[in-house]
Short mmCIF file of C-alpha atoms in Angstrom, two decimals:
data_model
loop_
_atom_site.label_atom_id
_atom_site.label_comp_id
_atom_site.label_asym_id
_atom_site.label_seq_id
_atom_site.Cartn_x
_atom_site.Cartn_y
_atom_site.Cartn_z
CA MET V 1 -20.96 -4.56 -22.42
CA THR V 2 -19.14 -6.43 -19.65
CA ASP V 3 -21.38 -8.26 -17.36
CA LEU V 4 -19.84 -8.29 -13.54
CA SER V 5 -23.40 -9.06 -12.01
CA ALA V 6 -22.20 -12.57 -11.05
CA PHE V 7 -19.59 -10.26 -8.11
CA PRO V 8 -21.95 -9.60 -5.17
CA VAL V 9 -19.14 -6.55 -4.47
CA THR V 10 -20.56 -4.77 -7.40
CA HIS V 11 -24.56 -4.99 -5.74
CA LYS V 12 -23.23 -2.43 -2.94
CA TRP V 13 -20.96 -0.92 -5.53
CA PRO V 14 -22.22 -0.32 -9.12
CA ALA V 15 -19.45 -0.53 -11.73
CA GLN V 16 -20.60 2.31 -13.81
CA HIS V 17 -17.87 1.42 -16.30
CA PRO V 18 -17.84 -2.12 -15.88
CA GLU V 19 -15.58 -2.56 -18.89
CA LEU V 20 -12.60 -0.82 -16.49
CA LEU V 21 -11.14 -2.47 -13.77
CA GLN V 22 -12.38 -1.91 -10.31
CA LEU V 23 -10.64 -0.67 -7.43
CA TYR V 24 -11.77 -0.75 -3.73
CA SER V 25 -10.00 1.04 -0.94
CA GLY V 26 -9.54 3.93 1.18
CA PRO V 27 -6.81 6.61 2.92
CA THR V 28 -4.71 4.39 4.72
CA PRO V 29 -0.81 3.76 4.05
CA ASN V 30 -2.19 -0.09 2.34
CA GLY V 31 -5.26 1.82 0.50
CA VAL V 32 -3.10 4.60 -1.63
CA LYS V 33 -0.68 2.16 -2.98
CA VAL V 34 -3.21 0.60 -5.63
CA PRO V 35 -4.65 3.63 -7.04
CA ILE V 36 -0.88 5.18 -6.63
CA MET V 37 -0.19 2.19 -9.01
CA LEU V 38 -2.97 2.34 -11.40
CA GLU V 39 -2.06 6.38 -11.70
CA GLU V 40 1.71 5.64 -12.27
CA THR V 41 0.65 2.79 -15.46
CA GLY V 42 -1.80 5.17 -16.82
CA LEU V 43 -4.09 1.57 -16.45
CA PRO V 44 -8.12 3.22 -16.58
CA TYR V 45 -9.97 2.15 -13.48
CA GLU V 46 -12.64 2.98 -11.47
CA ALA V 47 -12.41 3.74 -7.80
CA HIS V 48 -15.17 2.74 -5.23
CA LEU V 49 -14.09 4.21 -1.61
CA VAL V 50 -14.46 1.34 1.34
CA SER V 51 -15.48 3.37 4.28
CA PHE V 52 -14.64 2.65 7.56
CA GLU V 53 -16.96 4.80 9.37
CA THR V 54 -19.37 2.65 7.97
CA GLN V 55 -17.37 -0.70 8.37
CA ASP V 56 -18.25 -1.25 4.49
CA GLN V 57 -14.92 -3.52 5.03
CA LEU V 58 -17.20 -5.77 6.92
CA SER V 59 -20.51 -6.07 4.74
CA PRO V 60 -21.37 -9.24 3.13
CA ALA V 61 -20.04 -7.42 -0.43
CA PHE V 62 -16.94 -6.89 0.24
CA LEU V 63 -16.28 -10.01 2.17
CA SER V 64 -17.21 -11.51 -0.99
CA LEU V 65 -14.27 -9.82 -2.46
CA ASN V 66 -11.71 -10.23 0.04
CA PRO V 67 -12.59 -12.22 2.91
CA ASN V 68 -9.95 -11.18 4.57
CA ASN V 69 -11.73 -7.53 5.37
CA LYS V 70 -8.85 -5.26 4.52
CA ILE V 71 -8.19 -2.70 1.56
CA PRO V 72 -7.40 -2.26 -0.88
CA ALA V 73 -8.86 -5.27 -3.30
CA ILE V 74 -9.71 -5.57 -7.07
CA LEU V 75 -11.88 -6.71 -9.71
CA ASP V 76 -10.14 -7.02 -12.97
CA PRO V 77 -12.71 -7.57 -15.64
CA HIS V 78 -10.17 -8.15 -18.18
CA GLY V 79 -7.80 -10.46 -16.27
CA PRO V 80 -5.72 -13.71 -17.48
CA GLY V 81 -7.09 -15.65 -20.20
CA ASN V 82 -9.34 -11.91 -20.41
CA LYS V 83 -11.85 -13.44 -17.53
CA PRO V 84 -12.41 -11.46 -14.80
CA LEU V 85 -10.19 -11.85 -11.90
CA ALA V 86 -10.75 -10.84 -7.75
CA LEU V 87 -7.58 -10.20 -6.00
CA PHE V 88 -6.72 -9.19 -2.77
CA GLU V 89 -3.67 -8.24 -0.62
CA SER V 90 -1.73 -4.89 -1.71
CA GLY V 91 1.87 -6.72 -2.16
CA ALA V 92 0.15 -9.42 -4.80
CA ILE V 93 -1.69 -6.45 -6.63
CA LEU V 94 0.78 -4.36 -7.48
CA LEU V 95 2.87 -7.43 -8.71
CA TYR V 96 -0.34 -8.55 -11.00
CA LEU V 97 -0.67 -4.80 -12.29
CA ALA V 98 2.93 -4.82 -12.63
CA ASP V 99 3.11 -7.37 -15.22
CA LYS V 100 0.14 -6.90 -16.62
CA THR V 101 1.13 -3.13 -17.83
CA GLY V 102 4.96 -4.52 -17.91
CA GLN V 103 5.75 -1.56 -16.16
CA PHE V 104 7.76 -0.81 -12.68
CA ILE V 105 9.42 -4.09 -12.36
CA ALA V 106 12.36 -5.72 -14.44
CA GLN V 107 12.10 -8.30 -16.81
CA ASP V 108 15.39 -9.56 -16.17
CA ALA V 109 14.95 -12.36 -13.86
CA ALA V 110 17.25 -11.74 -11.26
CA GLN V 111 16.30 -8.13 -10.85
CA ARG V 112 12.90 -9.21 -11.10
CA TYR V 113 13.19 -11.64 -7.82
CA GLU V 114 15.04 -9.06 -6.04
CA THR V 115 12.17 -6.35 -6.68
CA ILE V 116 9.68 -9.36 -5.22
CA GLN V 117 12.34 -9.61 -2.20
CA TRP V 118 11.79 -6.37 -1.16
CA LEU V 119 8.02 -6.21 -1.74
CA MET V 120 7.97 -9.16 0.85
CA TRP V 121 10.11 -7.55 3.00
CA HIS V 122 7.28 -4.40 3.60
CA SER V 123 4.60 -7.05 3.09
CA SER V 124 6.15 -9.12 6.23
CA GLY V 125 8.15 -6.14 8.12
CA MET V 126 7.41 -2.32 7.59
CA GLY V 127 3.81 -2.64 7.10
CA PRO V 128 2.84 -5.04 10.21
CA MET V 129 5.72 -3.13 12.48
CA PHE V 130 4.68 0.55 11.39
CA GLY V 131 0.93 -0.24 12.29
CA GLN V 132 1.45 -1.57 15.48
CA LEU V 133 3.68 1.29 16.26
CA GLY V 134 1.16 3.43 15.25
CA PHE V 135 -1.57 1.42 17.10
CA PHE V 136 0.42 1.88 20.60
CA TYR V 137 1.89 5.97 19.64
CA LYS V 138 -1.57 7.41 18.31
CA PHE V 139 -4.51 5.15 19.35
CA ALA V 140 -5.37 3.10 22.16
CA GLY V 141 -2.12 1.83 23.02
CA LYS V 142 -1.51 5.08 23.98
CA ASP V 143 -3.39 4.99 27.65
CA TYR V 144 -1.47 1.38 28.40
CA GLU V 145 1.18 2.21 31.27
CA ASP V 146 2.91 -0.79 30.36
CA LYS V 147 5.33 0.74 27.29
CA ARG V 148 7.39 -2.18 26.83
CA PRO V 149 4.99 -2.69 23.57
CA ARG V 150 5.19 0.85 22.35
CA ASP V 151 8.63 0.40 22.53
CA ARG V 152 9.25 -2.80 20.86
CA TYR V 153 7.86 -1.24 17.99
CA VAL V 154 9.75 1.73 17.67
CA ALA V 155 13.09 -0.28 18.18
CA GLU V 156 11.76 -2.70 15.11
CA ALA V 157 10.53 0.49 12.97
CA LYS V 158 13.87 2.45 14.07
CA ARG V 159 15.85 -1.06 12.79
CA LEU V 160 13.53 -1.42 9.78
CA LEU V 161 14.40 2.16 8.62
CA GLY V 162 17.67 1.53 8.98
CA VAL V 163 17.97 -1.02 6.56
CA LEU V 164 15.94 1.17 4.27
CA ASN V 165 18.59 3.78 4.48
CA GLN V 166 21.45 1.56 4.23
CA ARG V 167 19.67 0.29 0.79
CA LEU V 168 19.01 3.78 -0.02
CA ALA V 169 22.70 5.24 0.69
CA SER V 170 23.81 4.73 -2.74
CA ARG V 171 20.26 4.55 -4.75
CA ASP V 172 17.70 6.67 -6.31
CA TRP V 173 15.18 4.34 -5.63
CA VAL V 174 14.92 0.71 -3.58
CA MET V 175 15.85 -0.78 -7.37
CA GLY V 176 18.35 1.52 -8.14
CA GLU V 177 17.60 4.20 -10.71
CA ALA V 178 14.53 2.56 -11.36
CA TYR V 179 11.45 3.26 -9.44
CA SER V 180 9.16 0.35 -8.69
CA ILE V 181 6.79 -1.20 -7.01
CA ALA V 182 8.72 -1.85 -4.33
CA ASP V 183 8.71 2.27 -3.93
CA ILE V 184 5.13 2.31 -4.08
CA ALA V 185 5.05 -0.36 -1.31
CA ILE V 186 7.45 1.12 1.20
CA PHE V 187 7.00 4.63 0.61
CA PRO V 188 3.36 5.19 1.67
CA TRP V 189 4.08 3.48 4.75
CA VAL V 190 7.13 6.07 5.72
CA ARG V 191 4.97 8.56 4.92
CA GLY V 192 2.28 7.16 7.37
CA LEU V 193 4.42 6.88 10.29
CA VAL V 194 5.69 10.68 9.52
CA GLU V 195 2.67 12.02 8.42
CA PHE V 196 -0.50 9.81 9.99
CA TYR V 197 1.13 8.83 13.15
CA ALA V 198 3.03 11.49 13.27
CA ALA V 199 5.78 9.56 14.92
CA GLY V 200 8.46 11.03 12.76
CA GLU V 201 10.26 12.44 16.10
CA LEU V 202 9.76 9.33 18.05
CA VAL V 203 11.52 7.28 15.67
CA GLY V 204 14.38 9.79 14.88
CA MET V 205 13.60 10.26 11.22
CA GLN V 206 16.61 12.85 11.11
CA ASP V 207 18.79 9.65 11.35
CA PHE V 208 17.79 8.17 7.79
CA PRO V 209 18.62 10.83 5.80
CA HIS V 210 18.62 9.12 2.11
CA VAL V 211 14.79 7.54 3.09
CA THR V 212 13.52 11.33 4.11
CA ARG V 213 15.18 12.43 0.57
CA ALA V 214 13.44 8.92 -0.93
CA LEU V 215 10.11 9.73 0.38
CA ALA V 216 10.17 13.74 -0.69
CA ALA V 217 10.84 12.89 -4.22
CA PHE V 218 7.97 10.19 -3.98
CA VAL V 219 5.86 12.58 -2.10
CA ALA V 220 6.25 15.02 -5.57
CA ARG V 221 5.60 12.17 -8.15
CA PRO V 222 2.32 13.53 -10.16
CA ALA V 223 0.84 9.89 -10.34
CA VAL V 224 1.63 10.08 -6.18
CA VAL V 225 -0.52 12.93 -5.42
CA ARG V 226 -3.36 12.35 -7.90
CA GLY V 227 -3.28 8.72 -6.19
CA LEU V 228 -3.28 10.02 -2.59
CA GLY V 229 -6.46 11.50 -2.99
CA ILE V 230 -8.02 8.53 -4.81
CA PRO V 231 -11.03 6.97 -3.79
CA ALA V 232 -12.76 10.84 -3.19
CA ARG V 233 -13.52 11.03 0.14
CA SER V 234 -17.17 11.77 0.64
#
């Protein structure tokens, strides 16, 4: 029987199956990436909902796993050397799971680094910029009289979508014919921009047909459909 009691996070979210990878997440563009990846790989896991309504992300138990108080995070009882590994940051987790399962990242060194390049592009650009646009357009920022902050992020979102649209003009997915962790990282944010932030018209999504085509293919994948609902909402 695997013992995870040394990890305080398991005191708040007890592991019913401690031999399985433990996922701590919620329904955000960042939060759904890892359950989608886990569903795509078929790696067994146990999911725990981190509720923002009760500020679970600020609890001492969650902070013991991720001091940056952001979802998702994982606790893998069978990490490197078969020792438990706690990990946060969605990009790092996707890369770890790709390496662990040997799936959704090229084994060729050049293509592997190119995939990581797009993973970093998403982490440093798309995620933060789309998130700021959402704040200024949907949430409290919409009440600001000065619209320059919102317009700044709208312009940057359009630029990033243009980069992605050009990349996809001659490819099915970011890395070509092969679906990868780059797609699993990027398209939850594109979906969030359109569906959650309802900013598709604002950024002119009709001007990015290759992005919308790939997004439709992404959300139609059975593993994506399942992953978008994990962890189960109470």
